[in-house]
């Protein structure tokens, strides 16, 4: 794919050092320490409004086989700082380097929880079309396959780990402010053994001077998803709205609350007016939806859900949990979800 550059000139005042191991790069480079960068690069505002979810046939611009890799699976979220000297044109080389790195680490005694494996095959793939703006870098999907030592020669390798880095509708001012040798793919989604996730992150940190962190969601993000997905019901049957709370009682009380989708939509429609020409949703409307649902629950069960923490929201379009786990249930609204999660990753990265 064509390489994307995202911003202005590279600062020229950094010290130059040489690496003892490249793990994907062999040039002489300066350490970036980007996550320590002060000033305007670390300022992002938390939006108080956003556009309503819009359906789009994503397979018109993204390979259906690539989309099939993203939906239905459960993904664990992380954030990652900008990648230094990452090139979409070098994905084949990165595949070989990461594969060699995993094998070398395993030979040195690092535990890899996938059984007795003869070797690992890593594949980097560019998922073209998910980027929404010129500033967004194209998504990169990574797949690790392995074959057991005692497998028959005809047996196909087994997929043991998947992950992808993405940026969808990232803050344009922030992305344009990056030096030209950085690529921002702040949202990292993984599925597979934690030991492999740790190795993949370690390789990226060594190869591209980046830094990873866990991306837990907060109740406000879950509230946004509940409102955005509920608003989709007239055009795409969400089938159900399931909400889960954790209440600070002794012992702790977990509450599951399933709302009829039509009832949820009618409540939302009474809150969100159609007068806005750009169909923006305000945080006050989101709060009003949640207050309405909590009030209805209290009338029946005399339990104040507002005293607890919303920990999960799910519909047929997808699910999200407070601990940073998501599922994508419908590709037509994948852009809405990834836009919100990209925002969360950028905000978390810079705090």
mmCIF file of C-alpha atoms in Angstrom:
data_model
loop_
_atom_site.group_PDB
_atom_site.id
_atom_site.type_symbol
_atom_site.label_atom_id
_atom_site.label_comp_id
_atom_site.label_asym_id
_atom_site.label_seq_id
_atom_site.Cartn_x
_atom_site.Cartn_y
_atom_site.Cartn_z
ATOM 1 C CA UNK A 1 0.000 0.000 0.000
ATOM 2 C CA UNK A 2 1.034 3.596 -0.381
ATOM 3 C CA UNK A 3 2.917 4.980 2.573
ATOM 4 C CA UNK A 4 1.180 7.723 4.572
ATOM 5 C CA UNK A 5 3.064 10.640 6.105
ATOM 6 C CA UNK A 6 1.191 12.546 8.753
ATOM 7 C CA UNK A 7 2.788 15.834 9.555
ATOM 8 C CA UNK A 8 5.549 18.389 9.848
ATOM 9 C CA UNK A 9 9.323 18.211 9.941
ATOM 10 C CA UNK A 10 11.256 16.010 12.342
ATOM 11 C CA UNK A 11 12.930 17.781 15.290
ATOM 12 C CA UNK A 12 16.639 17.998 14.564
ATOM 13 C CA UNK A 13 18.014 18.418 18.086
ATOM 14 C CA UNK A 14 17.775 14.866 19.399
ATOM 15 C CA UNK A 15 20.918 12.802 20.215
ATOM 16 C CA UNK A 16 21.792 9.980 17.823
ATOM 17 C CA UNK A 17 22.347 6.490 19.193
ATOM 18 C CA UNK A 18 22.988 3.095 17.618
ATOM 19 C CA UNK A 19 20.976 -0.002 18.469
ATOM 20 C CA UNK A 20 22.542 -3.325 19.357
ATOM 21 C CA UNK A 21 19.519 -5.130 17.898
ATOM 22 C CA UNK A 22 17.238 -3.835 15.190
ATOM 23 C CA UNK A 23 14.299 -6.294 15.239
ATOM 24 C CA UNK A 24 13.039 -4.689 12.063
ATOM 25 C CA UNK A 25 15.306 -1.663 11.522
ATOM 26 C CA UNK A 26 19.036 -1.434 10.911
ATOM 27 C CA UNK A 27 19.475 2.317 10.492
ATOM 28 C CA UNK A 28 21.115 4.737 12.930
ATOM 29 C CA UNK A 29 18.314 6.551 14.728
ATOM 30 C CA UNK A 30 17.542 8.787 17.662
ATOM 31 C CA UNK A 31 15.429 7.574 20.569
ATOM 32 C CA UNK A 32 12.073 9.272 20.321
ATOM 33 C CA UNK A 33 10.676 9.299 23.878
ATOM 34 C CA UNK A 34 7.499 10.572 22.244
ATOM 35 C CA UNK A 35 5.253 9.745 25.166
ATOM 36 C CA UNK A 36 7.285 12.238 27.212
ATOM 37 C CA UNK A 37 6.820 15.052 24.671
ATOM 38 C CA UNK A 38 5.362 18.164 26.348
ATOM 39 C CA UNK A 39 3.446 21.104 24.899
ATOM 40 C CA UNK A 40 0.733 21.230 22.270
ATOM 41 C CA UNK A 41 1.150 17.584 21.317
ATOM 42 C CA UNK A 42 -0.262 16.515 24.686
ATOM 43 C CA UNK A 43 -3.467 18.586 24.605
ATOM 44 C CA UNK A 44 -6.689 16.917 23.475
ATOM 45 C CA UNK A 45 -10.174 17.965 24.460
ATOM 46 C CA UNK A 46 -12.825 15.468 25.571
ATOM 47 C CA UNK A 47 -15.769 15.966 23.183
ATOM 48 C CA UNK A 48 -19.135 16.849 24.691
ATOM 49 C CA UNK A 49 -20.983 16.043 21.462
ATOM 50 C CA UNK A 50 -20.509 13.756 18.485
ATOM 51 C CA UNK A 51 -22.252 12.767 15.285
ATOM 52 C CA UNK A 52 -24.971 10.126 15.374
ATOM 53 C CA UNK A 53 -24.014 6.647 14.181
ATOM 54 C CA UNK A 54 -24.310 6.297 10.408
ATOM 55 C CA UNK A 55 -24.727 3.009 8.594
ATOM 56 C CA UNK A 56 -22.357 2.333 5.734
ATOM 57 C CA UNK A 57 -21.677 -0.730 3.634
ATOM 58 C CA UNK A 58 -18.064 -0.951 4.719
ATOM 59 C CA UNK A 59 -17.350 -3.853 2.356
ATOM 60 C CA UNK A 60 -17.675 -1.406 -0.538
ATOM 61 C CA UNK A 61 -14.280 0.007 0.424
ATOM 62 C CA UNK A 62 -12.727 -2.669 2.656
ATOM 63 C CA UNK A 63 -11.989 -6.247 1.583
ATOM 64 C CA UNK A 64 -14.826 -8.425 3.009
ATOM 65 C CA UNK A 65 -12.251 -11.020 4.069
ATOM 66 C CA UNK A 66 -10.474 -8.386 6.142
ATOM 67 C CA UNK A 67 -13.719 -7.233 7.749
ATOM 68 C CA UNK A 68 -14.553 -10.861 8.596
ATOM 69 C CA UNK A 69 -11.339 -10.989 10.656
ATOM 70 C CA UNK A 70 -12.484 -8.071 12.800
ATOM 71 C CA UNK A 71 -16.110 -8.929 13.574
ATOM 72 C CA UNK A 72 -17.439 -11.502 16.073
ATOM 73 C CA UNK A 73 -14.131 -11.991 17.939
ATOM 74 C CA UNK A 74 -13.578 -10.553 21.405
ATOM 75 C CA UNK A 75 -10.702 -8.076 21.474
ATOM 76 C CA UNK A 76 -8.645 -6.785 24.380
ATOM 77 C CA UNK A 77 -7.805 -3.091 24.024
ATOM 78 C CA UNK A 78 -4.496 -1.290 24.497
ATOM 79 C CA UNK A 79 -3.171 2.070 23.434
ATOM 80 C CA UNK A 80 0.186 2.624 21.749
ATOM 81 C CA UNK A 81 2.208 5.788 21.254
ATOM 82 C CA UNK A 82 3.259 6.814 17.704
ATOM 83 C CA UNK A 83 5.520 4.402 15.853
ATOM 84 C CA UNK A 84 8.888 5.807 14.811
ATOM 85 C CA UNK A 85 9.973 4.939 11.256
ATOM 86 C CA UNK A 86 7.090 2.495 10.754
ATOM 87 C CA UNK A 87 6.427 1.948 7.046
ATOM 88 C CA UNK A 88 3.392 0.245 5.550
ATOM 89 C CA UNK A 89 5.614 -0.698 2.594
ATOM 90 C CA UNK A 90 7.775 -2.894 4.870
ATOM 91 C CA UNK A 91 5.098 -5.228 6.265
ATOM 92 C CA UNK A 92 6.660 -8.342 4.707
ATOM 93 C CA UNK A 93 9.955 -7.529 6.403
ATOM 94 C CA UNK A 94 8.197 -6.924 9.728
ATOM 95 C CA UNK A 95 6.542 -10.343 9.441
ATOM 96 C CA UNK A 96 9.922 -12.045 9.205
ATOM 97 C CA UNK A 97 11.491 -10.007 12.013
ATOM 98 C CA UNK A 98 8.634 -10.559 14.466
ATOM 99 C CA UNK A 99 8.570 -14.289 13.694
ATOM 100 C CA UNK A 100 12.306 -14.553 14.332
ATOM 101 C CA UNK A 101 11.958 -12.520 17.531
ATOM 102 C CA UNK A 102 9.255 -14.819 18.946
ATOM 103 C CA UNK A 103 11.286 -17.931 18.153
ATOM 104 C CA UNK A 104 14.422 -16.408 19.711
ATOM 105 C CA UNK A 105 12.585 -15.400 22.882
ATOM 106 C CA UNK A 106 11.034 -18.855 23.195
ATOM 107 C CA UNK A 107 14.457 -20.487 22.809
ATOM 108 C CA UNK A 108 15.710 -18.291 25.652
ATOM 109 C CA UNK A 109 13.049 -19.711 27.927
ATOM 110 C CA UNK A 110 10.193 -17.249 27.565
ATOM 111 C CA UNK A 111 6.932 -19.134 28.159
ATOM 112 C CA UNK A 112 4.563 -19.094 25.181
ATOM 113 C CA UNK A 113 1.190 -20.578 26.140
ATOM 114 C CA UNK A 114 0.295 -22.352 22.907
ATOM 115 C CA UNK A 115 1.666 -25.825 23.494
ATOM 116 C CA UNK A 116 4.625 -27.601 21.885
ATOM 117 C CA UNK A 117 5.153 -25.552 18.741
ATOM 118 C CA UNK A 118 7.689 -26.237 15.989
ATOM 119 C CA UNK A 119 7.695 -22.638 14.824
ATOM 120 C CA UNK A 120 5.710 -19.502 14.250
ATOM 121 C CA UNK A 121 4.587 -17.778 11.075
ATOM 122 C CA UNK A 122 3.719 -14.102 11.387
ATOM 123 C CA UNK A 123 1.748 -12.201 8.775
ATOM 124 C CA UNK A 124 1.320 -8.413 8.637
ATOM 125 C CA UNK A 125 -1.521 -7.227 6.385
ATOM 126 C CA UNK A 126 -2.663 -3.713 5.507
ATOM 127 C CA UNK A 127 -6.439 -3.390 5.901
ATOM 128 C CA UNK A 128 -7.124 -0.690 3.334
ATOM 129 C CA UNK A 129 -10.244 1.451 3.550
ATOM 130 C CA UNK A 130 -10.922 1.795 7.275
ATOM 131 C CA UNK A 131 -9.113 5.148 7.389
ATOM 132 C CA UNK A 132 -11.672 7.959 7.247
ATOM 133 C CA UNK A 133 -9.449 11.007 6.760
ATOM 134 C CA UNK A 134 -6.172 11.860 5.044
ATOM 135 C CA UNK A 135 -4.525 12.059 8.474
ATOM 136 C CA UNK A 136 -5.570 8.516 9.477
ATOM 137 C CA UNK A 137 -2.975 5.826 8.838
ATOM 138 C CA UNK A 138 -4.259 2.599 7.339
ATOM 139 C CA UNK A 139 -5.057 -0.257 9.702
ATOM 140 C CA UNK A 140 -2.508 -3.062 10.109
ATOM 141 C CA UNK A 141 -3.644 -6.615 10.952
ATOM 142 C CA UNK A 142 -1.202 -9.125 12.458
ATOM 143 C CA UNK A 143 -1.765 -12.881 12.588
ATOM 144 C CA UNK A 144 0.434 -15.523 14.202
ATOM 145 C CA UNK A 145 0.154 -19.172 13.153
ATOM 146 C CA UNK A 146 1.935 -22.190 14.577
ATOM 147 C CA UNK A 147 2.165 -25.886 13.937
ATOM 148 C CA UNK A 148 2.580 -28.437 16.754
ATOM 149 C CA UNK A 149 5.783 -30.472 16.751
ATOM 150 C CA UNK A 150 3.925 -33.763 16.304
ATOM 151 C CA UNK A 151 1.447 -32.526 13.683
ATOM 152 C CA UNK A 152 1.200 -34.412 10.396
ATOM 153 C CA UNK A 153 2.903 -32.851 7.406
ATOM 154 C CA UNK A 154 -0.461 -32.219 5.761
ATOM 155 C CA UNK A 155 -1.912 -30.457 8.788
ATOM 156 C CA UNK A 156 -2.449 -26.734 8.288
ATOM 157 C CA UNK A 157 -0.893 -24.279 10.728
ATOM 158 C CA UNK A 158 -3.246 -23.095 13.472
ATOM 159 C CA UNK A 159 -3.973 -19.440 14.144
ATOM 160 C CA UNK A 160 -2.925 -18.822 17.759
ATOM 161 C CA UNK A 161 -3.000 -15.024 17.987
ATOM 162 C CA UNK A 162 -4.479 -12.035 16.183
ATOM 163 C CA UNK A 163 -4.087 -8.316 16.651
ATOM 164 C CA UNK A 164 -4.512 -5.040 14.799
ATOM 165 C CA UNK A 165 -3.506 -1.422 15.054
ATOM 166 C CA UNK A 166 -5.859 1.256 13.808
ATOM 167 C CA UNK A 167 -6.694 4.947 13.713
ATOM 168 C CA UNK A 168 -10.194 6.009 12.614
ATOM 169 C CA UNK A 169 -11.117 9.699 12.616
ATOM 170 C CA UNK A 170 -8.173 10.528 14.854
ATOM 171 C CA UNK A 171 -7.915 14.100 16.092
ATOM 172 C CA UNK A 172 -6.687 15.927 12.951
ATOM 173 C CA UNK A 173 -4.840 18.709 14.763
ATOM 174 C CA UNK A 174 -2.934 16.183 16.845
ATOM 175 C CA UNK A 175 -2.114 13.937 13.867
ATOM 176 C CA UNK A 176 -0.899 16.868 11.746
ATOM 177 C CA UNK A 177 1.369 17.947 14.602
ATOM 178 C CA UNK A 178 3.363 14.719 14.524
ATOM 179 C CA UNK A 179 6.843 14.744 12.971
ATOM 180 C CA UNK A 180 6.831 13.141 9.528
ATOM 181 C CA UNK A 181 8.740 10.038 10.652
ATOM 182 C CA UNK A 182 6.013 9.020 13.115
ATOM 183 C CA UNK A 183 2.892 7.003 12.296
ATOM 184 C CA UNK A 184 0.007 7.065 14.762
ATOM 185 C CA UNK A 185 -2.038 3.876 15.095
ATOM 186 C CA UNK A 186 -3.092 4.448 18.712
ATOM 187 C CA UNK A 187 -5.653 1.659 19.130
ATOM 188 C CA UNK A 188 -4.272 -1.871 19.529
ATOM 189 C CA UNK A 189 -6.742 -4.783 19.676
ATOM 190 C CA UNK A 190 -5.576 -8.306 20.523
ATOM 191 C CA UNK A 191 -7.026 -11.811 20.752
ATOM 192 C CA UNK A 192 -4.925 -14.694 21.981
ATOM 193 C CA UNK A 193 -2.559 -15.769 24.773
ATOM 194 C CA UNK A 194 -1.276 -12.915 26.907
ATOM 195 C CA UNK A 195 2.253 -14.297 26.587
ATOM 196 C CA UNK A 196 2.179 -13.716 22.821
ATOM 197 C CA UNK A 197 0.634 -10.285 23.285
ATOM 198 C CA UNK A 198 3.529 -9.395 25.591
ATOM 199 C CA UNK A 199 6.086 -10.565 23.015
ATOM 200 C CA UNK A 200 4.420 -8.651 20.181
ATOM 201 C CA UNK A 201 4.359 -5.473 22.264
ATOM 202 C CA UNK A 202 7.991 -5.974 23.248
ATOM 203 C CA UNK A 203 9.039 -6.298 19.608
ATOM 204 C CA UNK A 204 7.128 -3.165 18.616
ATOM 205 C CA UNK A 205 8.684 -1.203 21.487
ATOM 206 C CA UNK A 206 12.181 -2.224 20.415
ATOM 207 C CA UNK A 207 11.585 -1.740 16.701
ATOM 208 C CA UNK A 208 9.640 1.531 16.707
ATOM 209 C CA UNK A 209 10.448 3.322 19.981
ATOM 210 C CA UNK A 210 6.816 3.178 21.090
ATOM 211 C CA UNK A 211 5.107 2.437 24.372
ATOM 212 C CA UNK A 212 1.969 0.378 25.139
ATOM 213 C CA UNK A 213 -0.548 0.648 27.950
ATOM 214 C CA UNK A 214 -3.808 -1.070 28.837
ATOM 215 C CA UNK A 215 -6.941 0.713 27.646
ATOM 216 C CA UNK A 216 -9.750 0.306 30.140
ATOM 217 C CA UNK A 217 -12.977 2.074 29.192
ATOM 218 C CA UNK A 218 -15.013 4.236 31.547
ATOM 219 C CA UNK A 219 -18.726 4.451 32.228
ATOM 220 C CA UNK A 220 -19.040 7.598 30.121
ATOM 221 C CA UNK A 221 -17.741 5.733 27.064
ATOM 222 C CA UNK A 222 -20.204 2.896 27.731
ATOM 223 C CA UNK A 223 -23.010 5.460 28.079
ATOM 224 C CA UNK A 224 -22.063 6.907 24.690
ATOM 225 C CA UNK A 225 -22.168 3.476 23.071
ATOM 226 C CA UNK A 226 -25.569 2.726 24.617
ATOM 227 C CA UNK A 227 -26.959 5.952 23.125
ATOM 228 C CA UNK A 228 -25.238 5.628 19.737
ATOM 229 C CA UNK A 229 -26.334 2.020 19.264
ATOM 230 C CA UNK A 230 -29.888 2.687 20.487
ATOM 231 C CA UNK A 231 -30.154 5.459 17.905
ATOM 232 C CA UNK A 232 -29.445 2.899 15.166
ATOM 233 C CA UNK A 233 -32.546 0.800 15.928
ATOM 234 C CA UNK A 234 -34.882 2.273 13.259
ATOM 235 C CA UNK A 235 -32.425 1.438 10.460
ATOM 236 C CA UNK A 236 -30.766 -1.657 11.921
ATOM 237 C CA UNK A 237 -32.604 -3.776 14.479
ATOM 238 C CA UNK A 238 -30.326 -3.821 17.526
ATOM 239 C CA UNK A 239 -32.418 -6.771 18.895
ATOM 240 C CA UNK A 240 -31.682 -5.925 22.536
ATOM 241 C CA UNK A 241 -29.996 -3.418 24.813
ATOM 242 C CA UNK A 242 -28.223 -5.203 27.639
ATOM 243 C CA UNK A 243 -26.622 -3.250 30.444
ATOM 244 C CA UNK A 244 -24.668 -4.517 33.445
ATOM 245 C CA UNK A 245 -23.886 -2.640 36.660
ATOM 246 C CA UNK A 246 -21.723 -3.430 39.646
ATOM 247 C CA UNK A 247 -23.089 -2.039 42.916
ATOM 248 C CA UNK A 248 -20.828 -1.381 45.940
ATOM 249 C CA UNK A 249 -22.805 -3.477 48.394
ATOM 250 C CA UNK A 250 -21.563 -6.136 50.819
ATOM 251 C CA UNK A 251 -21.254 -8.554 49.158
ATOM 252 C CA UNK A 252 -21.021 -6.716 45.784
ATOM 253 C CA UNK A 253 -24.181 -6.908 43.704
ATOM 254 C CA UNK A 254 -24.066 -7.443 39.936
ATOM 255 C CA UNK A 255 -27.175 -6.299 38.081
ATOM 256 C CA UNK A 256 -28.061 -7.241 34.488
ATOM 257 C CA UNK A 257 -30.701 -5.115 32.803
ATOM 258 C CA UNK A 258 -32.125 -6.073 29.397
ATOM 259 C CA UNK A 259 -34.256 -3.439 27.682
ATOM 260 C CA UNK A 260 -36.653 -4.048 24.802
ATOM 261 C CA UNK A 261 -35.026 -2.308 21.801
ATOM 262 C CA UNK A 262 -38.229 -0.529 20.768
ATOM 263 C CA UNK A 263 -38.746 0.775 24.314
ATOM 264 C CA UNK A 264 -35.149 1.979 24.401
ATOM 265 C CA UNK A 265 -35.587 3.678 21.037
ATOM 266 C CA UNK A 266 -38.814 5.427 22.060
ATOM 267 C CA UNK A 267 -37.108 6.766 25.177
ATOM 268 C CA UNK A 268 -34.168 7.953 23.092
ATOM 269 C CA UNK A 269 -36.457 9.510 20.479
ATOM 270 C CA UNK A 270 -38.211 11.495 23.215
ATOM 271 C CA UNK A 271 -34.822 12.893 24.296
ATOM 272 C CA UNK A 272 -32.925 13.381 21.054
ATOM 273 C CA UNK A 273 -34.677 15.834 18.734
ATOM 274 C CA UNK A 274 -34.212 15.743 14.976
ATOM 275 C CA UNK A 275 -33.929 19.532 14.709
ATOM 276 C CA UNK A 276 -30.146 19.574 14.458
ATOM 277 C CA UNK A 277 -29.071 19.805 10.818
ATOM 278 C CA UNK A 278 -25.876 17.826 11.403
ATOM 279 C CA UNK A 279 -27.603 15.343 13.753
ATOM 280 C CA UNK A 280 -25.199 15.877 16.638
ATOM 281 C CA UNK A 281 -25.692 14.084 19.942
ATOM 282 C CA UNK A 282 -24.907 15.992 23.135
ATOM 283 C CA UNK A 283 -23.576 14.407 26.303
ATOM 284 C CA UNK A 284 -26.607 15.802 28.175
ATOM 285 C CA UNK A 285 -28.863 13.694 25.932
ATOM 286 C CA UNK A 286 -26.759 10.622 26.676
ATOM 287 C CA UNK A 287 -27.046 11.293 30.395
ATOM 288 C CA UNK A 288 -30.808 11.779 30.044
ATOM 289 C CA UNK A 289 -31.128 8.369 28.349
ATOM 290 C CA UNK A 290 -29.242 6.627 31.138
ATOM 291 C CA UNK A 291 -31.191 8.507 33.812
ATOM 292 C CA UNK A 292 -34.430 7.409 32.171
ATOM 293 C CA UNK A 293 -33.368 3.760 32.121
ATOM 294 C CA UNK A 294 -32.178 3.901 35.734
ATOM 295 C CA UNK A 295 -35.418 5.574 36.869
ATOM 296 C CA UNK A 296 -37.498 2.882 35.176
ATOM 297 C CA UNK A 297 -35.438 0.183 36.874
ATOM 298 C CA UNK A 298 -35.866 1.860 40.266
ATOM 299 C CA UNK A 299 -39.659 1.935 39.888
ATOM 300 C CA UNK A 300 -39.704 -1.845 39.560
ATOM 301 C CA UNK A 301 -36.880 -3.001 41.842
ATOM 302 C CA UNK A 302 -36.140 -0.069 44.214
ATOM 303 C CA UNK A 303 -32.449 -0.239 43.376
ATOM 304 C CA UNK A 304 -30.444 2.879 42.556
ATOM 305 C CA UNK A 305 -28.263 1.860 39.606
ATOM 306 C CA UNK A 306 -26.695 5.317 39.698
ATOM 307 C CA UNK A 307 -24.999 4.297 42.955
ATOM 308 C CA UNK A 308 -23.026 1.658 41.058
ATOM 309 C CA UNK A 309 -20.786 1.493 37.998
ATOM 310 C CA UNK A 310 -21.898 0.586 34.504
ATOM 311 C CA UNK A 311 -19.524 -2.205 33.481
ATOM 312 C CA UNK A 312 -20.912 -3.525 30.182
ATOM 313 C CA UNK A 313 -23.202 -2.535 27.328
ATOM 314 C CA UNK A 314 -24.187 -4.781 24.446
ATOM 315 C CA UNK A 315 -26.531 -4.928 21.471
ATOM 316 C CA UNK A 316 -26.521 -6.936 18.252
ATOM 317 C CA UNK A 317 -24.167 -4.254 16.886
ATOM 318 C CA UNK A 318 -21.460 -5.009 19.435
ATOM 319 C CA UNK A 319 -20.449 -5.026 23.069
ATOM 320 C CA UNK A 320 -17.981 -3.181 25.278
ATOM 321 C CA UNK A 321 -16.798 -3.748 28.829
ATOM 322 C CA UNK A 322 -15.253 -1.526 31.452
ATOM 323 C CA UNK A 323 -12.122 -3.703 31.525
ATOM 324 C CA UNK A 324 -11.368 -2.882 27.879
ATOM 325 C CA UNK A 325 -12.869 -5.821 26.020
ATOM 326 C CA UNK A 326 -15.019 -5.326 22.926
ATOM 327 C CA UNK A 327 -16.849 -7.278 20.262
ATOM 328 C CA UNK A 328 -17.875 -5.956 16.862
ATOM 329 C CA UNK A 329 -21.212 -7.511 15.955
ATOM 330 C CA UNK A 330 -22.081 -5.628 12.780
ATOM 331 C CA UNK A 331 -19.664 -4.198 10.224
ATOM 332 C CA UNK A 332 -22.086 -1.463 9.073
ATOM 333 C CA UNK A 333 -21.421 0.548 12.249
ATOM 334 C CA UNK A 334 -17.779 -0.369 12.745
ATOM 335 C CA UNK A 335 -16.657 3.185 11.930
ATOM 336 C CA UNK A 336 -18.730 4.638 14.780
ATOM 337 C CA UNK A 337 -17.202 2.224 17.297
ATOM 338 C CA UNK A 338 -13.612 2.621 16.078
ATOM 339 C CA UNK A 339 -13.910 6.413 16.030
ATOM 340 C CA UNK A 340 -14.906 6.420 19.693
ATOM 341 C CA UNK A 341 -12.208 3.906 20.655
ATOM 342 C CA UNK A 342 -9.518 5.815 18.727
ATOM 343 C CA UNK A 343 -10.497 8.890 20.723
ATOM 344 C CA UNK A 344 -10.237 6.905 23.979
ATOM 345 C CA UNK A 345 -6.795 5.602 23.014
ATOM 346 C CA UNK A 346 -5.451 9.061 22.171
ATOM 347 C CA UNK A 347 -6.824 10.563 25.375
ATOM 348 C CA UNK A 348 -5.411 7.740 27.497
ATOM 349 C CA UNK A 349 -2.047 7.931 25.764
ATOM 350 C CA UNK A 350 -1.651 11.606 26.539
ATOM 351 C CA UNK A 351 -2.728 11.540 30.191
#
